[in-house]
Amino acid sequence: MRIDILTIFPEMFPGILDVGMLRIAQEKGLVDFRLHDFRDFAKGLHRNVDDRPFGGGPGMVLKPEPIYECLESFIPRDGPQPTMIALTPQGERYNQNMAQELAQQDWLVLLAGRYEGFDQRIIDGLRLREISIGDYVLTGGELPALVLVDSIVRLRPGVLGDADSATEESFSFGLLDHPHYTRPVEFRGMQVPEVLRSGDHARIARWRREQAEATTRRNRPDLLPPGEGGERRDD
Ligand code: SAM
């Protein structure tokens, strides 16, 4: 899988891309990250990538020319085209299903905004899919781009040591994860539940399911179907 990231702060990425699973995925040749500073494509003495908004108002808006030219520098006119995503607070809200869908793609391009965001002709003209990582506003799209990268790359075959890790975790089967315990059996007066030490796999599976349902009902009832503690949903 190839992932290109457009940003004016490429220096924000190496610390995260070059550790843990993301580093291992690169070393195994399972992912190829390419960072592009679109300021390199800005014209003029100051290489401005932003300008004042038409219609007035605060802040600055990302100009279309440097971003179009940056994309044209590495995406061939003919041949396979990447799935292109702009990180914006106005986008569809990101979730695990979207991560799974994007993990099927061979080539992604992620655009990280800054200031007040993108000139709308960047979104419309390039037919970008807009994705938000949640209902809050960050200073830039770099952290959202890294959130997508991390959640997508770990789902690619061969990245996680134990493939079951990605199928038995929160959101993958409609519930939050169950509690986990490791050694020691007793820690500061707190015990590992007896059932987990029983060796009875059916009982353990039942306990984990009950715990997952209880946690979901308590913290995220919106994930449950109507009638099982979930809100009525029309979608
Ligand atoms: N004017 C925008 C608004 O009110 O929605 C906020 C722009 S924000 C300060 C600058 C950039 O950060 C955005 O262009 C986007 O790339 C990124 N960003 C901020 N919050 C985000 C979020 N929740 N999800 C994805 N990207 C976000």
mmCIF file of C-alpha atoms and ligand atoms in Angstrom:
data_model
loop_
_atom_site.group_PDB
_atom_site.id
_atom_site.type_symbol
_atom_site.label_atom_id
_atom_site.label_comp_id
_atom_site.label_asym_id
_atom_site.label_seq_id
_atom_site.Cartn_x
_atom_site.Cartn_y
_atom_site.Cartn_z
ATOM 1 C CA MET A 1 0.000 0.000 0.000
ATOM 2 C CA ARG A 2 1.200 3.495 -0.828
ATOM 3 C CA ILE A 3 0.162 6.568 1.191
ATOM 4 C CA ASP A 4 1.085 10.084 0.059
ATOM 5 C CA ILE A 5 0.536 12.938 2.511
ATOM 6 C CA LEU A 6 0.349 16.621 1.530
ATOM 7 C CA THR A 7 1.237 19.042 4.331
ATOM 8 C CA ILE A 8 3.159 22.223 5.021
ATOM 9 C CA PHE A 9 4.641 20.561 8.127
ATOM 10 C CA PRO A 10 6.283 17.316 6.958
ATOM 11 C CA GLU A 11 8.537 17.468 10.032
ATOM 12 C CA MET A 12 5.527 16.458 12.166
ATOM 13 C CA PHE A 13 5.456 12.935 10.700
ATOM 14 C CA PRO A 14 8.741 11.014 11.117
ATOM 15 C CA GLY A 15 8.420 10.628 14.916
ATOM 16 C CA ILE A 16 5.174 8.711 14.505
ATOM 17 C CA LEU A 17 5.681 6.953 11.163
ATOM 18 C CA ASP A 18 9.074 5.607 12.225
ATOM 19 C CA VAL A 19 8.150 3.787 15.435
ATOM 20 C CA GLY A 20 6.266 0.618 16.399
ATOM 21 C CA MET A 21 3.952 -1.092 13.923
ATOM 22 C CA LEU A 22 4.234 1.697 11.340
ATOM 23 C CA ARG A 23 8.016 1.318 11.252
ATOM 24 C CA ILE A 24 7.757 -2.467 11.032
ATOM 25 C CA ALA A 25 5.149 -2.212 8.249
ATOM 26 C CA GLN A 26 7.572 -0.037 6.261
ATOM 27 C CA GLU A 27 10.492 -2.374 6.906
ATOM 28 C CA LYS A 28 8.416 -5.353 5.709
ATOM 29 C CA GLY A 29 7.540 -3.417 2.539
ATOM 30 C CA LEU A 30 3.816 -3.450 3.422
ATOM 31 C CA VAL A 31 3.447 0.330 3.271
ATOM 32 C CA ASP A 32 5.274 3.108 1.482
ATOM 33 C CA PHE A 33 4.810 6.616 2.963
ATOM 34 C CA ARG A 34 5.633 9.678 0.865
ATOM 35 C CA LEU A 35 5.501 13.177 2.342
ATOM 36 C CA HIS A 36 4.991 16.236 0.125
ATOM 37 C CA ASP A 37 5.443 19.819 1.302
ATOM 38 C CA PHE A 38 3.067 21.705 -0.986
ATOM 39 C CA ARG A 39 4.816 24.959 -0.073
ATOM 40 C CA ASP A 40 7.511 23.745 -2.501
ATOM 41 C CA PHE A 41 4.972 24.470 -5.253
ATOM 42 C CA ALA A 42 4.057 28.003 -4.073
ATOM 43 C CA LYS A 43 5.171 30.966 -6.164
ATOM 44 C CA GLY A 44 6.663 34.307 -5.149
ATOM 45 C CA LEU A 45 9.288 35.507 -2.753
ATOM 46 C CA HIS A 46 7.429 34.360 0.349
ATOM 47 C CA ARG A 47 6.054 31.121 -1.120
ATOM 48 C CA ASN A 48 2.618 31.828 0.310
ATOM 49 C CA VAL A 49 0.223 28.877 0.300
ATOM 50 C CA ASP A 50 -2.647 30.946 1.757
ATOM 51 C CA ASP A 51 -4.530 34.144 1.064
ATOM 52 C CA ARG A 52 -7.379 36.228 2.502
ATOM 53 C CA PRO A 53 -10.947 34.924 2.133
ATOM 54 C CA PHE A 54 -13.281 36.378 -0.482
ATOM 55 C CA GLY A 55 -16.309 37.845 1.297
ATOM 56 C CA GLY A 56 -14.234 38.873 4.319
ATOM 57 C CA GLY A 57 -13.931 37.241 7.692
ATOM 58 C CA PRO A 58 -11.067 36.076 9.879
ATOM 59 C CA GLY A 59 -8.156 33.853 8.941
ATOM 60 C CA MET A 60 -6.559 32.705 5.743
ATOM 61 C CA VAL A 61 -7.565 30.123 3.153
ATOM 62 C CA LEU A 62 -5.324 27.541 1.415
ATOM 63 C CA LYS A 63 -4.823 28.515 -2.238
ATOM 64 C CA PRO A 64 -5.615 25.966 -4.947
ATOM 65 C CA GLU A 65 -2.524 26.334 -7.198
ATOM 66 C CA PRO A 66 0.209 24.828 -4.928
ATOM 67 C CA ILE A 67 -1.973 21.841 -4.004
ATOM 68 C CA TYR A 68 -3.014 21.093 -7.607
ATOM 69 C CA GLU A 69 0.590 21.378 -8.803
ATOM 70 C CA CYS A 70 1.887 19.234 -5.972
ATOM 71 C CA LEU A 71 -0.618 16.459 -6.816
ATOM 72 C CA GLU A 72 0.157 16.721 -10.533
ATOM 73 C CA SER A 73 3.856 16.236 -9.755
ATOM 74 C CA PHE A 74 3.357 12.614 -8.626
ATOM 75 C CA ILE A 75 -0.025 11.398 -9.925
ATOM 76 C CA PRO A 76 0.232 10.342 -13.586
ATOM 77 C CA ARG A 77 -2.551 11.500 -15.918
ATOM 78 C CA ASP A 78 -3.058 7.958 -17.165
ATOM 79 C CA GLY A 79 -2.937 4.827 -15.103
ATOM 80 C CA PRO A 80 -4.236 3.865 -11.674
ATOM 81 C CA GLN A 81 -5.548 6.786 -9.644
ATOM 82 C CA PRO A 82 -5.357 7.096 -5.845
ATOM 83 C CA THR A 83 -8.274 7.561 -3.467
ATOM 84 C CA MET A 84 -7.874 11.178 -2.372
ATOM 85 C CA ILE A 85 -9.010 12.381 1.037
ATOM 86 C CA ALA A 86 -9.092 15.863 2.562
ATOM 87 C CA LEU A 87 -9.060 15.978 6.345
ATOM 88 C CA THR A 88 -11.704 18.559 7.304
ATOM 89 C CA PRO A 89 -14.073 19.096 10.249
ATOM 90 C CA GLN A 90 -16.909 19.230 7.662
ATOM 91 C CA GLY A 91 -16.278 15.677 6.464
ATOM 92 C CA GLU A 92 -18.002 12.355 7.249
ATOM 93 C CA ARG A 93 -17.120 11.313 10.761
ATOM 94 C CA TYR A 94 -14.391 8.663 10.749
ATOM 95 C CA ASN A 95 -15.015 5.199 12.192
ATOM 96 C CA GLN A 96 -13.674 1.634 12.104
ATOM 97 C CA ASN A 97 -15.830 0.651 9.109
ATOM 98 C CA MET A 98 -14.232 3.451 7.100
ATOM 99 C CA ALA A 99 -10.770 2.320 8.249
ATOM 100 C CA GLN A 100 -11.578 -1.205 7.040
ATOM 101 C CA GLU A 101 -12.843 0.109 3.700
ATOM 102 C CA LEU A 102 -9.766 2.324 3.159
ATOM 103 C CA ALA A 103 -7.422 -0.514 4.147
ATOM 104 C CA GLN A 104 -8.608 -2.324 0.966
ATOM 105 C CA GLN A 105 -7.166 0.437 -1.248
ATOM 106 C CA ASP A 106 -3.684 0.211 -2.752
ATOM 107 C CA TRP A 107 -3.037 3.953 -2.962
ATOM 108 C CA LEU A 108 -4.270 6.758 -0.715
ATOM 109 C CA VAL A 109 -3.510 10.481 -0.845
ATOM 110 C CA LEU A 110 -4.235 12.458 2.341
ATOM 111 C CA LEU A 111 -4.414 16.265 2.341
ATOM 112 C CA ALA A 112 -3.788 18.039 5.645
ATOM 113 C CA GLY A 113 -5.304 21.524 5.835
ATOM 114 C CA ARG A 114 -4.244 24.541 7.900
ATOM 115 C CA TYR A 115 -5.620 28.019 8.702
ATOM 116 C CA GLU A 116 -9.367 28.284 7.849
ATOM 117 C CA GLY A 117 -9.068 25.295 5.542
ATOM 118 C CA PHE A 118 -9.090 24.589 1.799
ATOM 119 C CA ASP A 119 -10.349 26.802 -1.034
ATOM 120 C CA GLN A 120 -13.546 24.923 -1.988
ATOM 121 C CA ARG A 121 -12.233 24.413 -5.550
ATOM 122 C CA ILE A 122 -9.626 22.047 -4.118
ATOM 123 C CA ILE A 123 -12.385 19.831 -2.699
ATOM 124 C CA ASP A 124 -14.752 20.146 -5.682
ATOM 125 C CA GLY A 125 -12.289 20.141 -8.592
ATOM 126 C CA LEU A 126 -10.286 17.189 -7.307
ATOM 127 C CA ARG A 127 -13.415 15.353 -6.075
ATOM 128 C CA LEU A 128 -11.874 14.819 -2.659
ATOM 129 C CA ARG A 129 -13.606 12.694 -0.079
ATOM 130 C CA GLU A 130 -13.817 14.750 3.126
ATOM 131 C CA ILE A 131 -13.210 12.985 6.432
ATOM 132 C CA SER A 132 -13.395 14.399 9.959
ATOM 133 C CA ILE A 133 -11.885 12.583 12.937
ATOM 134 C CA GLY A 134 -14.453 14.000 15.359
ATOM 135 C CA ASP A 135 -16.570 16.923 16.418
ATOM 136 C CA TYR A 136 -13.804 19.288 17.486
ATOM 137 C CA VAL A 137 -11.440 21.633 15.661
ATOM 138 C CA LEU A 138 -7.669 21.124 15.541
ATOM 139 C CA THR A 139 -5.095 23.584 14.229
ATOM 140 C CA GLY A 140 -4.187 21.363 11.274
ATOM 141 C CA GLY A 141 -4.919 18.150 9.401
ATOM 142 C CA GLU A 142 -1.609 16.471 10.261
ATOM 143 C CA LEU A 143 -2.861 14.702 13.403
ATOM 144 C CA PRO A 144 -6.070 13.596 11.616
ATOM 145 C CA ALA A 145 -3.933 12.259 8.724
ATOM 146 C CA LEU A 146 -1.855 10.285 11.224
ATOM 147 C CA VAL A 147 -5.020 8.943 12.861
ATOM 148 C CA LEU A 148 -6.137 7.577 9.475
ATOM 149 C CA VAL A 149 -2.688 6.198 8.667
ATOM 150 C CA ASP A 150 -2.341 4.379 11.985
ATOM 151 C CA SER A 151 -5.857 2.908 11.968
ATOM 152 C CA ILE A 152 -5.628 1.821 8.300
ATOM 153 C CA VAL A 153 -2.101 0.404 8.152
ATOM 154 C CA ARG A 154 -2.634 -1.886 11.169
ATOM 155 C CA LEU A 155 -5.514 -3.531 9.250
ATOM 156 C CA ARG A 156 -3.355 -4.463 6.249
ATOM 157 C CA PRO A 157 -2.581 -8.174 6.092
ATOM 158 C CA GLY A 158 0.761 -9.012 7.708
ATOM 159 C CA VAL A 159 1.087 -5.844 9.807
ATOM 160 C CA LEU A 160 -0.269 -7.106 13.144
ATOM 161 C CA GLY A 161 1.532 -10.113 14.585
ATOM 162 C CA ASP A 162 -1.744 -11.811 15.554
ATOM 163 C CA ALA A 163 -4.385 -11.309 12.834
ATOM 164 C CA ASP A 164 -7.146 -11.958 15.392
ATOM 165 C CA SER A 165 -6.177 -8.744 17.217
ATOM 166 C CA ALA A 166 -7.925 -6.689 14.545
ATOM 167 C CA THR A 167 -11.074 -8.827 14.411
ATOM 168 C CA GLU A 168 -11.652 -9.180 18.161
ATOM 169 C CA GLU A 169 -11.322 -5.556 19.185
ATOM 170 C CA SER A 170 -13.665 -2.630 19.865
ATOM 171 C CA PHE A 171 -16.077 -1.745 17.010
ATOM 172 C CA SER A 172 -15.142 -4.796 14.904
ATOM 173 C CA PHE A 173 -18.137 -6.813 16.052
ATOM 174 C CA GLY A 174 -20.517 -4.011 17.069
ATOM 175 C CA LEU A 175 -19.441 -3.818 20.725
ATOM 176 C CA LEU A 176 -16.624 -2.289 22.738
ATOM 177 C CA ASP A 177 -13.822 -4.578 23.853
ATOM 178 C CA HIS A 178 -13.988 -6.626 27.091
ATOM 179 C CA PRO A 179 -11.543 -5.997 29.993
ATOM 180 C CA HIS A 180 -8.071 -7.548 29.803
ATOM 181 C CA TYR A 181 -5.843 -8.869 32.602
ATOM 182 C CA THR A 182 -2.290 -10.202 32.811
ATOM 183 C CA ARG A 183 0.043 -11.347 35.625
ATOM 184 C CA PRO A 184 0.199 -10.947 38.609
ATOM 185 C CA VAL A 185 -3.026 -12.645 39.749
ATOM 186 C CA GLU A 186 -3.259 -10.182 42.651
ATOM 187 C CA PHE A 187 -2.098 -6.576 42.426
ATOM 188 C CA ARG A 188 -2.554 -4.183 45.362
ATOM 189 C CA GLY A 189 -5.568 -6.124 46.598
ATOM 190 C CA MET A 190 -7.210 -6.384 43.140
ATOM 191 C CA GLN A 191 -7.754 -9.910 41.764
ATOM 192 C CA VAL A 192 -7.902 -11.225 38.213
ATOM 193 C CA PRO A 193 -11.503 -12.569 37.870
ATOM 194 C CA GLU A 194 -11.616 -16.277 38.695
ATOM 195 C CA VAL A 195 -13.350 -17.170 35.407
ATOM 196 C CA LEU A 196 -10.308 -16.085 33.374
ATOM 197 C CA ARG A 197 -8.133 -18.533 35.315
ATOM 198 C CA SER A 198 -10.635 -21.408 35.060
ATOM 199 C CA GLY A 199 -9.471 -22.779 31.700
ATOM 200 C CA ASP A 200 -13.166 -23.168 30.754
ATOM 201 C CA HIS A 201 -13.185 -21.570 27.280
ATOM 202 C CA ALA A 202 -16.959 -21.482 26.902
ATOM 203 C CA ARG A 203 -17.369 -19.731 30.278
ATOM 204 C CA ILE A 204 -14.573 -17.288 29.422
ATOM 205 C CA ALA A 205 -16.177 -16.438 26.060
ATOM 206 C CA ARG A 206 -19.568 -15.913 27.771
ATOM 207 C CA TRP A 207 -18.017 -13.677 30.473
ATOM 208 C CA ARG A 208 -16.169 -11.585 27.897
ATOM 209 C CA ARG A 209 -19.323 -11.119 25.849
ATOM 210 C CA GLU A 210 -21.308 -10.030 28.936
ATOM 211 C CA GLN A 211 -18.576 -7.583 29.934
ATOM 212 C CA ALA A 212 -18.400 -6.144 26.396
ATOM 213 C CA GLU A 213 -22.176 -5.658 26.351
ATOM 214 C CA ALA A 214 -22.159 -4.007 29.791
ATOM 215 C CA THR A 215 -19.345 -1.598 28.841
ATOM 216 C CA THR A 216 -21.081 -0.734 25.565
ATOM 217 C CA ARG A 217 -24.424 -0.146 27.335
ATOM 218 C CA ARG A 218 -22.703 2.084 29.903
ATOM 219 C CA ASN A 219 -20.344 4.113 27.664
ATOM 220 C CA ARG A 220 -21.692 3.870 24.109
ATOM 221 C CA PRO A 221 -25.400 2.919 24.047
ATOM 222 C CA ASP A 222 -25.576 4.458 20.556
ATOM 223 C CA LEU A 223 -23.680 1.389 19.236
ATOM 224 C CA LEU A 224 -26.430 -1.000 20.370
ATOM 225 C CA PRO A 225 -29.512 -1.783 18.268
ATOM 226 C CA PRO A 226 -32.858 -0.300 19.411
ATOM 227 C CA GLY A 227 -34.414 -2.438 22.129
ATOM 228 C CA GLU A 228 -31.016 -3.587 23.445
ATOM 229 C CA GLY A 229 -30.234 -0.324 25.184
ATOM 230 C CA GLY A 230 -29.468 1.615 21.987
ATOM 231 C CA GLU A 231 -31.094 4.793 20.726
ATOM 232 C CA ARG A 232 -33.658 4.534 17.947
ATOM 233 C CA ARG A 233 -31.725 5.143 14.749
ATOM 234 C CA ASP A 234 -33.331 6.028 11.449
ATOM 235 C CA ASP A 235 -30.188 5.534 9.344
HETATM 236 N N1 SAM B 1 -12.492 26.720 9.437
HETATM 237 C C1 SAM B 1 -12.573 25.338 9.783
HETATM 238 C C2 SAM B 1 -13.919 25.060 10.424
HETATM 239 O O1 SAM B 1 -14.453 25.917 11.109
HETATM 240 O O2 SAM B 1 -14.421 23.935 10.264
HETATM 241 C C3 SAM B 1 -11.471 24.920 10.713
HETATM 242 C C4 SAM B 1 -10.143 24.796 10.064
HETATM 243 S S1 SAM B 1 -8.914 24.028 11.087
HETATM 244 C C5 SAM B 1 -8.427 25.360 12.123
HETATM 245 C C6 SAM B 1 -7.540 23.812 10.021
HETATM 246 C C7 SAM B 1 -7.394 22.439 9.424
HETATM 247 O O3 SAM B 1 -7.267 21.478 10.454
HETATM 248 C C8 SAM B 1 -8.533 21.949 8.560
HETATM 249 O O4 SAM B 1 -8.451 22.428 7.234
HETATM 250 C C9 SAM B 1 -8.354 20.440 8.621
HETATM 251 O O5 SAM B 1 -7.403 19.994 7.677
HETATM 252 C C10 SAM B 1 -7.790 20.238 10.018
HETATM 253 N N2 SAM B 1 -8.794 19.787 11.004
HETATM 254 C C11 SAM B 1 -9.179 20.445 12.114
HETATM 255 N N3 SAM B 1 -10.078 19.737 12.809
HETATM 256 C C12 SAM B 1 -10.274 18.573 12.138
HETATM 257 C C13 SAM B 1 -11.086 17.437 12.359
HETATM 258 N N4 SAM B 1 -11.904 17.346 13.395
HETATM 259 N N5 SAM B 1 -11.029 16.420 11.464
HETATM 260 C C14 SAM B 1 -10.214 16.504 10.385
HETATM 261 N N6 SAM B 1 -9.431 17.571 10.116
HETATM 262 C C15 SAM B 1 -9.446 18.602 10.974
#
